[in-house]
PDB file of N, CA, C and O in Angstrom:
ATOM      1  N   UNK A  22     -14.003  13.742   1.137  1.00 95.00           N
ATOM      2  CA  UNK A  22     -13.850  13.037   2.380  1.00 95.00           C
ATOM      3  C   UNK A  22     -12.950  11.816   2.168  1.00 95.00           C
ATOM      4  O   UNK A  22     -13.209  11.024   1.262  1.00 95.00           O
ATOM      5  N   UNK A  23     -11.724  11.611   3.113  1.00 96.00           N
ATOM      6  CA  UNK A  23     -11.312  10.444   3.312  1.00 96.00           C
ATOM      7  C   UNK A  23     -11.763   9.370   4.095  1.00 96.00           C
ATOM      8  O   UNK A  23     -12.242   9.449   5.226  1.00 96.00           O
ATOM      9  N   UNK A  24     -11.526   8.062   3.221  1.00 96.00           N
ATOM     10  CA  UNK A  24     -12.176   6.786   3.903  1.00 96.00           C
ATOM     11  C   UNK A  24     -11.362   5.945   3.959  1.00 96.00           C
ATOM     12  O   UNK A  24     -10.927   5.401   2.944  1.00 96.00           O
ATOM     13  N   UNK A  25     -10.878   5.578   5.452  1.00 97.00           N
ATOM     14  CA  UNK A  25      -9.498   4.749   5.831  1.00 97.00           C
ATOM     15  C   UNK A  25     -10.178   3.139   5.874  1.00 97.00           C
ATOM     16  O   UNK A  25     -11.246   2.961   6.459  1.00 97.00           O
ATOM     17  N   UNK A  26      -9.372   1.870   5.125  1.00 96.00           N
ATOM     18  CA  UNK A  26      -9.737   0.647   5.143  1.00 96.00           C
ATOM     19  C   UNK A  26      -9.081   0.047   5.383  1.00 96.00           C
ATOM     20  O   UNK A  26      -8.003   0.289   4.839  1.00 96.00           O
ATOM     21  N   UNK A  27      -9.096  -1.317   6.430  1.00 94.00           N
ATOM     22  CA  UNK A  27      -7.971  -1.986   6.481  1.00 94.00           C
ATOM     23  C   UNK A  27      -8.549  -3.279   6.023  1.00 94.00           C
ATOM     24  O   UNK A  27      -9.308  -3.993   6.678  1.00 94.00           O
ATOM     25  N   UNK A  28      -7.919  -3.585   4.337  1.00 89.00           N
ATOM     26  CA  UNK A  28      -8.027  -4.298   3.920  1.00 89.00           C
ATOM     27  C   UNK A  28      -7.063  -4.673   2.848  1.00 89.00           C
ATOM     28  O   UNK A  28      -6.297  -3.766   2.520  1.00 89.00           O
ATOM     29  N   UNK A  29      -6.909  -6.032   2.111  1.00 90.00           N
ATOM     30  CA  UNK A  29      -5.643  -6.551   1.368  1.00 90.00           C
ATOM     31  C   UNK A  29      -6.890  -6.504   0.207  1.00 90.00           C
ATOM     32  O   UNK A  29      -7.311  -7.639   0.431  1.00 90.00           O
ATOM     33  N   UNK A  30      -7.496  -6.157  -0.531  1.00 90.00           N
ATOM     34  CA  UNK A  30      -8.484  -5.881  -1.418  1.00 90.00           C
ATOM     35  C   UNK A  30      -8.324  -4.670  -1.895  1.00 90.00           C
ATOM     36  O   UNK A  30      -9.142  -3.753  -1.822  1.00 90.00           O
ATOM     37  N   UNK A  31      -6.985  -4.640  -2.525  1.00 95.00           N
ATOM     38  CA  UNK A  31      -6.441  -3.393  -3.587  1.00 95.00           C
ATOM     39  C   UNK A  31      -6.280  -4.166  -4.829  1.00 95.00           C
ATOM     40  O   UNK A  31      -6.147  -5.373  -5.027  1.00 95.00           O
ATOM     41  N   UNK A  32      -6.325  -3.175  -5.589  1.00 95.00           N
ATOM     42  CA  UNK A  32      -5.910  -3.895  -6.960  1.00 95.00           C
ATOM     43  C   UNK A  32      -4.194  -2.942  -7.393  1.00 95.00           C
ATOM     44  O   UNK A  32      -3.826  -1.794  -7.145  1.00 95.00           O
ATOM     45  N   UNK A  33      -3.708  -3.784  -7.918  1.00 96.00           N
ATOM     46  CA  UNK A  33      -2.047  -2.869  -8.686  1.00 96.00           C
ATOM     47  C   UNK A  33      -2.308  -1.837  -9.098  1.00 96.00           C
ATOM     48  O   UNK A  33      -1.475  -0.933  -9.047  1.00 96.00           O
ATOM     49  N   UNK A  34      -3.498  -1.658  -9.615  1.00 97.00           N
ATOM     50  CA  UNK A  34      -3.638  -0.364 -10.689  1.00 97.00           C
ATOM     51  C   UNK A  34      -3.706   0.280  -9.916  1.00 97.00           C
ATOM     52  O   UNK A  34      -2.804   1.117  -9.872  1.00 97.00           O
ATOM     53  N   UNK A  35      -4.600   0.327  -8.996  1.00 97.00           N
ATOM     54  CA  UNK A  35      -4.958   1.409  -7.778  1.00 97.00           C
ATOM     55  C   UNK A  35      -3.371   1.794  -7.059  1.00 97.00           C
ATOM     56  O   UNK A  35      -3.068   2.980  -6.934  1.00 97.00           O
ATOM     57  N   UNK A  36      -2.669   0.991  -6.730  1.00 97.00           N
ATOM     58  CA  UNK A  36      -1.632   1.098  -6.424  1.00 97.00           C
ATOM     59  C   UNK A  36      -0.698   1.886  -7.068  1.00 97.00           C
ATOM     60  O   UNK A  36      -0.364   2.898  -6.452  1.00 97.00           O
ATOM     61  N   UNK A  37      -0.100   1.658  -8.333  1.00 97.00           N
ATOM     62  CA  UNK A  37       0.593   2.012  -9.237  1.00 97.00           C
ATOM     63  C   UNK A  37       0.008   3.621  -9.669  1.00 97.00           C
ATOM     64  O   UNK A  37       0.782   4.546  -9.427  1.00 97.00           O
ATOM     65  N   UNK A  38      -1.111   3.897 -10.194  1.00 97.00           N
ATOM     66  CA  UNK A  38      -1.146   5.107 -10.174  1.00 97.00           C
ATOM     67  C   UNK A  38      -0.775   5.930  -8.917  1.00 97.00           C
ATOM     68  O   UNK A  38      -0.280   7.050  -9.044  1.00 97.00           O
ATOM     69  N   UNK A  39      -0.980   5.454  -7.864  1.00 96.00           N
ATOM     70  CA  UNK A  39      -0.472   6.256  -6.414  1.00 96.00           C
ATOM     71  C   UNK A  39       1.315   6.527  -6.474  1.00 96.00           C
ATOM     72  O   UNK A  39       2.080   7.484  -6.351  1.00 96.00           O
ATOM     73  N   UNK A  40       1.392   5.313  -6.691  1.00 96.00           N
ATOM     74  CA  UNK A  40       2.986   5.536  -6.754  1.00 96.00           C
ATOM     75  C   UNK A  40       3.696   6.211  -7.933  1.00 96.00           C
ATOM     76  O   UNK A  40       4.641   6.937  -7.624  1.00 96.00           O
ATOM     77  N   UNK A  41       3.378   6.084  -9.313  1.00 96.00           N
ATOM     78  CA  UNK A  41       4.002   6.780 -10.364  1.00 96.00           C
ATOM     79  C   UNK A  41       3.276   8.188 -10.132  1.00 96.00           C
ATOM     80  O   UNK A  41       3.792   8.998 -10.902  1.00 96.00           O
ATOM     81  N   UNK A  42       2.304   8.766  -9.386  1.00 95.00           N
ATOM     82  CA  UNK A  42       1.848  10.298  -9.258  1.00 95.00           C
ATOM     83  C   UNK A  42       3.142  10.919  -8.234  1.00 95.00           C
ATOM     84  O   UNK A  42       3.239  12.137  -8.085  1.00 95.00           O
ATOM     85  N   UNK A  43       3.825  10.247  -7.753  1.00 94.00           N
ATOM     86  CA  UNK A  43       4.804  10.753  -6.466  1.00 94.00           C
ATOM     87  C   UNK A  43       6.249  10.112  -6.708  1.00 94.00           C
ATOM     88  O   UNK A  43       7.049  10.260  -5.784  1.00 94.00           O
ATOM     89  N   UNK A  44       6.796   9.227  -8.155  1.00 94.00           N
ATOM     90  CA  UNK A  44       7.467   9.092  -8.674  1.00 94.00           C
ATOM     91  C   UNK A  44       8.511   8.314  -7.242  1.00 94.00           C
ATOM     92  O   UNK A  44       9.574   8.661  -6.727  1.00 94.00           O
ATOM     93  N   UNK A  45       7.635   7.233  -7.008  1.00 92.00           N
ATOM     94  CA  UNK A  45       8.085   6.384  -6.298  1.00 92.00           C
ATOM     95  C   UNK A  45       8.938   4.865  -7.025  1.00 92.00           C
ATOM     96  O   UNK A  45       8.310   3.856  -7.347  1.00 92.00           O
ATOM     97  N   UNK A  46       9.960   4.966  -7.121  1.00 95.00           N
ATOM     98  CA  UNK A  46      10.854   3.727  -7.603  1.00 95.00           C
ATOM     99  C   UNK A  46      10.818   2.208  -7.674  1.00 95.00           C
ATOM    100  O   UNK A  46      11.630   1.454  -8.210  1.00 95.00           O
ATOM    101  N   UNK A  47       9.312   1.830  -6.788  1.00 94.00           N
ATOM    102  CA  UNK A  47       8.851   0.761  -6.413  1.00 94.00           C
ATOM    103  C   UNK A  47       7.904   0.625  -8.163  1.00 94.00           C
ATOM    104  O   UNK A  47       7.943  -0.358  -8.902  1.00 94.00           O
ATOM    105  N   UNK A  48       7.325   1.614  -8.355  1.00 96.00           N
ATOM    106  CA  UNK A  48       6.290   1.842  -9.181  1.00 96.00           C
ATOM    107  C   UNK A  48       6.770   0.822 -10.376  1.00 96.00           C
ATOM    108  O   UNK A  48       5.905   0.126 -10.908  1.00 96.00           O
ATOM    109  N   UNK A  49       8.269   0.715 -10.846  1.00 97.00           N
ATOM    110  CA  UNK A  49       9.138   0.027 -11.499  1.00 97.00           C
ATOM    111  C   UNK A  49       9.253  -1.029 -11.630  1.00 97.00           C
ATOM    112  O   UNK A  49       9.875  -1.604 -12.523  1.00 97.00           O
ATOM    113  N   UNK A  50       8.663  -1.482 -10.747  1.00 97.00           N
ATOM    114  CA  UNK A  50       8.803  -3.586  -9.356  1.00 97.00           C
ATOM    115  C   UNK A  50       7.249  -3.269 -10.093  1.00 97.00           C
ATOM    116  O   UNK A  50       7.660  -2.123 -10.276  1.00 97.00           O
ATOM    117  N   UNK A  51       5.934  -3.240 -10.644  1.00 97.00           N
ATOM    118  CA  UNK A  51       4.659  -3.797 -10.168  1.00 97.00           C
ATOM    119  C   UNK A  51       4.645  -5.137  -9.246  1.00 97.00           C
ATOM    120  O   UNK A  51       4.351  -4.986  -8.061  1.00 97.00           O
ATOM    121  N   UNK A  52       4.965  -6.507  -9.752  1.00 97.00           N
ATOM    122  CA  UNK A  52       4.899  -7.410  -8.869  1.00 97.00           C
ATOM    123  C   UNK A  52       5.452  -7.922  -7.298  1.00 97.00           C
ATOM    124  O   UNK A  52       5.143  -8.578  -6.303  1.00 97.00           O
ATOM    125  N   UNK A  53       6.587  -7.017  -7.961  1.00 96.00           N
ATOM    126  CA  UNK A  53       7.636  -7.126  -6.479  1.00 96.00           C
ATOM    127  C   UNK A  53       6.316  -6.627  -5.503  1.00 96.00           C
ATOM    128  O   UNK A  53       5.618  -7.400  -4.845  1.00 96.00           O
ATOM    129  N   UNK A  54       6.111  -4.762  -5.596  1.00 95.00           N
ATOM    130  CA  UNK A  54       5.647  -4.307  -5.459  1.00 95.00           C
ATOM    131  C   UNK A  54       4.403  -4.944  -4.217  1.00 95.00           C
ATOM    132  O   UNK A  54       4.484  -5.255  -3.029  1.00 95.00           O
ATOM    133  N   UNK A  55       3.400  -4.925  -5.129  1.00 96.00           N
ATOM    134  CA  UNK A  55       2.121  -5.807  -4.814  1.00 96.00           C
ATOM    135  C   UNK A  55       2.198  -6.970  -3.809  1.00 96.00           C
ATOM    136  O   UNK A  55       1.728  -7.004  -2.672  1.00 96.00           O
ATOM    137  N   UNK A  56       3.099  -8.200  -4.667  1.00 95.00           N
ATOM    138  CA  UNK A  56       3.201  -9.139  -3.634  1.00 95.00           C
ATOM    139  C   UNK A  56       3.479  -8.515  -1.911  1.00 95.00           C
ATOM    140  O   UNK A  56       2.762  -8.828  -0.960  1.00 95.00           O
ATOM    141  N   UNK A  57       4.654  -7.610  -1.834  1.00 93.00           N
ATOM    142  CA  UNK A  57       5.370  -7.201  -0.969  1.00 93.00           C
ATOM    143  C   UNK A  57       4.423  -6.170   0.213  1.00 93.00           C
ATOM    144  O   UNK A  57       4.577  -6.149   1.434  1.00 93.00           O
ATOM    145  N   UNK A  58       3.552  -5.461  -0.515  1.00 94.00           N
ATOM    146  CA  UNK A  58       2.201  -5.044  -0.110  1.00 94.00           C
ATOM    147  C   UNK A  58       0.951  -5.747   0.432  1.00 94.00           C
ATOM    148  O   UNK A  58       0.209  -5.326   1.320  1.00 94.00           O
ATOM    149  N   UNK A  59       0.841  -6.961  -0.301  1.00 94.00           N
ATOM    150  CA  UNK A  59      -0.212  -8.095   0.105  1.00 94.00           C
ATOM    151  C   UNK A  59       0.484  -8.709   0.747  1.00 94.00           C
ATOM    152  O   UNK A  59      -0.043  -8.645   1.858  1.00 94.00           O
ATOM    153  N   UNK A  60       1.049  -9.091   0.802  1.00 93.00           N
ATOM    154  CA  UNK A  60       2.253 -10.311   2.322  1.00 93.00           C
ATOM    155  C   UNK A  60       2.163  -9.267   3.407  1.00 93.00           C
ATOM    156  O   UNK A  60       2.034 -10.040   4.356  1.00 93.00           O
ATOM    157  N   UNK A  61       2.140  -8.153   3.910  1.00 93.00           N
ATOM    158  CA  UNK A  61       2.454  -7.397   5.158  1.00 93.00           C
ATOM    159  C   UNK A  61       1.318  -7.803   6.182  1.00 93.00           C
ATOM    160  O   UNK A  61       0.252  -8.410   6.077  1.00 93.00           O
ATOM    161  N   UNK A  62       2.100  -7.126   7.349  1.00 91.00           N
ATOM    162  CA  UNK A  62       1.018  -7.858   8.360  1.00 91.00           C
ATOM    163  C   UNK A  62      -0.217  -7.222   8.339  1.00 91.00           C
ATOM    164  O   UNK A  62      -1.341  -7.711   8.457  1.00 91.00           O
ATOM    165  N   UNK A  63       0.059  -6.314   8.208  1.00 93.00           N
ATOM    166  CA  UNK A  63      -1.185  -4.666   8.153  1.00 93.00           C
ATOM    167  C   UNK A  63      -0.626  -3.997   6.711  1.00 93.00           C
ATOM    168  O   UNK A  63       0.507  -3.838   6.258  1.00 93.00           O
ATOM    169  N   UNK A  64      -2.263  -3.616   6.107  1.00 95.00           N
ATOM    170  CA  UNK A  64      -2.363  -3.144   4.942  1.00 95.00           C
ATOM    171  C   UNK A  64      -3.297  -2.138   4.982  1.00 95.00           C
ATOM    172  O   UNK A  64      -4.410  -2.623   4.781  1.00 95.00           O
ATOM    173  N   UNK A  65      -3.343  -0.711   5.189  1.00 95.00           N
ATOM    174  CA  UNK A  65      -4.622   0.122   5.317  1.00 95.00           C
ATOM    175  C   UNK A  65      -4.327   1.283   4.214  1.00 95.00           C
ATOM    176  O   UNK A  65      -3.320   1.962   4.011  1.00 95.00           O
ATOM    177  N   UNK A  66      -5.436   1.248   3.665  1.00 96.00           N
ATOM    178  CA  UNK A  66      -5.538   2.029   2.620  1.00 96.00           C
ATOM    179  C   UNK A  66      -6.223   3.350   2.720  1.00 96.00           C
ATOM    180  O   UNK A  66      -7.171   3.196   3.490  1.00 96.00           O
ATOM    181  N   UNK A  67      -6.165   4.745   2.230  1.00 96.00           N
ATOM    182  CA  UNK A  67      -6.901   5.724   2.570  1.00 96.00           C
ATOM    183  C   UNK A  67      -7.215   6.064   0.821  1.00 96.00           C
ATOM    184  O   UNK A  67      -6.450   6.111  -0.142  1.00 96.00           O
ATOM    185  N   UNK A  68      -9.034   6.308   0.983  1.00 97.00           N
ATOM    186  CA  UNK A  68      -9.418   6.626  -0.186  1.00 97.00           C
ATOM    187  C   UNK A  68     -10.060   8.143  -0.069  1.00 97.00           C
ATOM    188  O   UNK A  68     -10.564   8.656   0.930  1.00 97.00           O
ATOM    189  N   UNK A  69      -9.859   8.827  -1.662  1.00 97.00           N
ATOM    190  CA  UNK A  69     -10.892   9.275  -1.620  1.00 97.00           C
ATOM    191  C   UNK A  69     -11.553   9.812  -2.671  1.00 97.00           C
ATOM    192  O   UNK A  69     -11.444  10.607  -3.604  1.00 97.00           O
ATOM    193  N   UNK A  70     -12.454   8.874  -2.012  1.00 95.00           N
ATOM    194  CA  UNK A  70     -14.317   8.355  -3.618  1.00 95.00           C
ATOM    195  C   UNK A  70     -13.375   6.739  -3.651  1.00 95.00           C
ATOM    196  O   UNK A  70     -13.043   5.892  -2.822  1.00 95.00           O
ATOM    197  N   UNK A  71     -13.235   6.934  -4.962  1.00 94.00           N
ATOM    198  CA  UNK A  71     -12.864   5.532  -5.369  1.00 94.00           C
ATOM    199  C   UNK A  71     -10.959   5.919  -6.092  1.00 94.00           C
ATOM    200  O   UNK A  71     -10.416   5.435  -7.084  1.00 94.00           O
ATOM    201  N   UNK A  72     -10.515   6.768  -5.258  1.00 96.00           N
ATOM    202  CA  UNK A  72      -9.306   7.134  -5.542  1.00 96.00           C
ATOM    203  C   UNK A  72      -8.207   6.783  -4.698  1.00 96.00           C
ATOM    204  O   UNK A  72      -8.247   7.485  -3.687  1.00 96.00           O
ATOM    205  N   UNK A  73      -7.006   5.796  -4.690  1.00 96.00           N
ATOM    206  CA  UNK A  73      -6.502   5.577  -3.834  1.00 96.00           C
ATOM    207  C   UNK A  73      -5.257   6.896  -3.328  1.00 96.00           C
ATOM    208  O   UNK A  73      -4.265   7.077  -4.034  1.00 96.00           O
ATOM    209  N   UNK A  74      -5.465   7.635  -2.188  1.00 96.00           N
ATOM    210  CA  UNK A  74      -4.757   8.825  -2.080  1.00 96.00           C
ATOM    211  C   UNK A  74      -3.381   7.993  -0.956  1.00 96.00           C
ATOM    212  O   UNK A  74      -2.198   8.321  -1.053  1.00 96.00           O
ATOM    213  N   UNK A  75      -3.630   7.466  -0.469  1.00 95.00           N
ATOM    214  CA  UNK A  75      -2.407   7.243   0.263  1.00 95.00           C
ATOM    215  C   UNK A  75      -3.036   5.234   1.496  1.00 95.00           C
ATOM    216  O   UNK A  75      -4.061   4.692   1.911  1.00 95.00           O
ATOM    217  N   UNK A  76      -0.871   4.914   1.475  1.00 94.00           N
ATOM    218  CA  UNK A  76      -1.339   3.486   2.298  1.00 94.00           C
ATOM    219  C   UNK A  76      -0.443   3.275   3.409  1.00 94.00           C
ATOM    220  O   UNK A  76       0.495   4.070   3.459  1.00 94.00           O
ATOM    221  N   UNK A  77      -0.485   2.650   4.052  1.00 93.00           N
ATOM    222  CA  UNK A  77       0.483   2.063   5.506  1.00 93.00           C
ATOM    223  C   UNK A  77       0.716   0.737   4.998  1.00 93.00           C
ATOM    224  O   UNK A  77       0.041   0.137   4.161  1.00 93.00           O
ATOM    225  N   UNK A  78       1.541   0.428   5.479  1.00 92.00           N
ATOM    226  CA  UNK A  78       1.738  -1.263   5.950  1.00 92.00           C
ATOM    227  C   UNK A  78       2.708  -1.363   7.012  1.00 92.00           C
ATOM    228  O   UNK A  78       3.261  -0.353   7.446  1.00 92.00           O
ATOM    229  N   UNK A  79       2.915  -2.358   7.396  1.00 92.00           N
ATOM    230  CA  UNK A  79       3.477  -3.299   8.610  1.00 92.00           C
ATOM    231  C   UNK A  79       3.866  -4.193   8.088  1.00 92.00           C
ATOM    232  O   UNK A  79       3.218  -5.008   7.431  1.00 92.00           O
ATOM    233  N   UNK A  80       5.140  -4.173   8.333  1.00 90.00           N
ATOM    234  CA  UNK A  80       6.265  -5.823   8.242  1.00 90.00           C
ATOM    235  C   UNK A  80       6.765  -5.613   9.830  1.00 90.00           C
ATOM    236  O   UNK A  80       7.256  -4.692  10.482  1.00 90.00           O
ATOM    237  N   UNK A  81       6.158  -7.671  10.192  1.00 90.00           N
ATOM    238  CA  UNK A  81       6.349  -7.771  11.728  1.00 90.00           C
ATOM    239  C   UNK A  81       7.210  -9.010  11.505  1.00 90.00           C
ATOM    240  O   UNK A  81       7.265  -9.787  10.551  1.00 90.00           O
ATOM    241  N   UNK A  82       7.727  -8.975  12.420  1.00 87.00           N
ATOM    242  CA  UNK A  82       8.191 -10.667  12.570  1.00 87.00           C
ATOM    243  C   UNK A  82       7.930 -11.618  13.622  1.00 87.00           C
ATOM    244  O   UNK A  82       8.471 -12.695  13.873  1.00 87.00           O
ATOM    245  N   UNK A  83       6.536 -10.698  14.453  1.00 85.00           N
ATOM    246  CA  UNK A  83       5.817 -11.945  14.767  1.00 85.00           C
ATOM    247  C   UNK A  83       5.782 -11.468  16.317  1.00 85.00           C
ATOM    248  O   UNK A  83       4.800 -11.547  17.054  1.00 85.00           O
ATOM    249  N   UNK A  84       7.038 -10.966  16.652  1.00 87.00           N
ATOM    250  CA  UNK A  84       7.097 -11.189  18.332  1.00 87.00           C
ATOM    251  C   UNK A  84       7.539  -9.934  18.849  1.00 87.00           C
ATOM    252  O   UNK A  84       7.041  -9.404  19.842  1.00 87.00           O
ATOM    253  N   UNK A  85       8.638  -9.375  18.053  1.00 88.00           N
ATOM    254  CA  UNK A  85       9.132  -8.116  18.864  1.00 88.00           C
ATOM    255  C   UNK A  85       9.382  -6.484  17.941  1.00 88.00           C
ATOM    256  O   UNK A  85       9.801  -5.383  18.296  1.00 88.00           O
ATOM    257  N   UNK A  86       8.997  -6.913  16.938  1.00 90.00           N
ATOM    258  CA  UNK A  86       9.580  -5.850  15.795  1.00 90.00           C
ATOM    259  C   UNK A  86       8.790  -5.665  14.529  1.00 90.00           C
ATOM    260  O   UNK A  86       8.817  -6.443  13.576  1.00 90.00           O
ATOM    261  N   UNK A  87       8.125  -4.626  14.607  1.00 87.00           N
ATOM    262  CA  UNK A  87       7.045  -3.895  13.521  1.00 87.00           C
ATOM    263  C   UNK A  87       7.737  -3.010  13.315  1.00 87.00           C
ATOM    264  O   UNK A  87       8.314  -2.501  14.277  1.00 87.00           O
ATOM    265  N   UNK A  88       7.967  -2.429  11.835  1.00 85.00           N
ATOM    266  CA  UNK A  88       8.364  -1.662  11.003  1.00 85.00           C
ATOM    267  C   UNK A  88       7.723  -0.875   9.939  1.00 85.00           C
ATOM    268  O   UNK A  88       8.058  -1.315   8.839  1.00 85.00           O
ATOM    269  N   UNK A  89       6.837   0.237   9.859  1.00 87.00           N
ATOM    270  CA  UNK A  89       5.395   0.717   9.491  1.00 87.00           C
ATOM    271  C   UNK A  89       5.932   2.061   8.385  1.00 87.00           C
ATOM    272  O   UNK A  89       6.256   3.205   8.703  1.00 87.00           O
ATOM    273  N   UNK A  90       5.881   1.456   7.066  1.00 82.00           N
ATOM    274  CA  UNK A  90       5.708   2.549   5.898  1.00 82.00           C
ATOM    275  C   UNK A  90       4.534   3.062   6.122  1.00 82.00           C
ATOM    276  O   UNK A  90       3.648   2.507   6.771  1.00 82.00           O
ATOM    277  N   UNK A  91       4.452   4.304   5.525  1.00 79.00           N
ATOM    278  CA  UNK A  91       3.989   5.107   5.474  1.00 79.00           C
ATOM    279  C   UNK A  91       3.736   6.205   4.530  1.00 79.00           C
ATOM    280  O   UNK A  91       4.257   7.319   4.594  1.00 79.00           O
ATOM    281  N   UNK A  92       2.701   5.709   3.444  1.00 72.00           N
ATOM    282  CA  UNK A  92       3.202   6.951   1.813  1.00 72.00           C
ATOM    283  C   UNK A  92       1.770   7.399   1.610  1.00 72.00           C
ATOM    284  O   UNK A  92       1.493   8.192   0.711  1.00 72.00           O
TER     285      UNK A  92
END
C-alpha cells in the first residue's frame, strides 16, 4: 500500500536512493539536491512501508506561477 505525505521531514538518504534507482542526474548535487527539495513550496512524498517510491514538489513565486515536478 501507498502512503502519500505532505511533509519536508525526508531525510537525503531516503531521497538519494530514489533518485540513483532511476539514474536521475540530480542524485550527483546531494546538497544542491535536498536544499532545493526542502525550500519548495509543496513537498509530498509517496511511501511504501518505510520506502520512499516516488515525490512532487512546487516552486511558486508567490502570486501567479507554480511549476510542479513530478518523479
Amino acid at each position: 500500500m501507498i502512503t502519500i505525505s505532505e511533509t519536508k521531514e525526508v531525510n537525503i538518504e531516503d531521497i538519494l536512493i530514489l533518485y540513483k534507482a532511476n539514474e536521475w542526474s540530480s542524485a550527483n548535487k546531494p546538497n544542491e539536491l535536498y536544499n532545493a527539495l526542502i525550500n519548495s513550496e509543496t513537498l509530498i512524498t509517496a511511501w511504501e512501508e518505510k520506502k520512499l517510491v516516488g515525490l512532487e514538489n512546487a516552486i511558486s513565486d508567490g502570486f501567479l506561477t507554480v511549476i510542479i515536478h513530478i518523479y
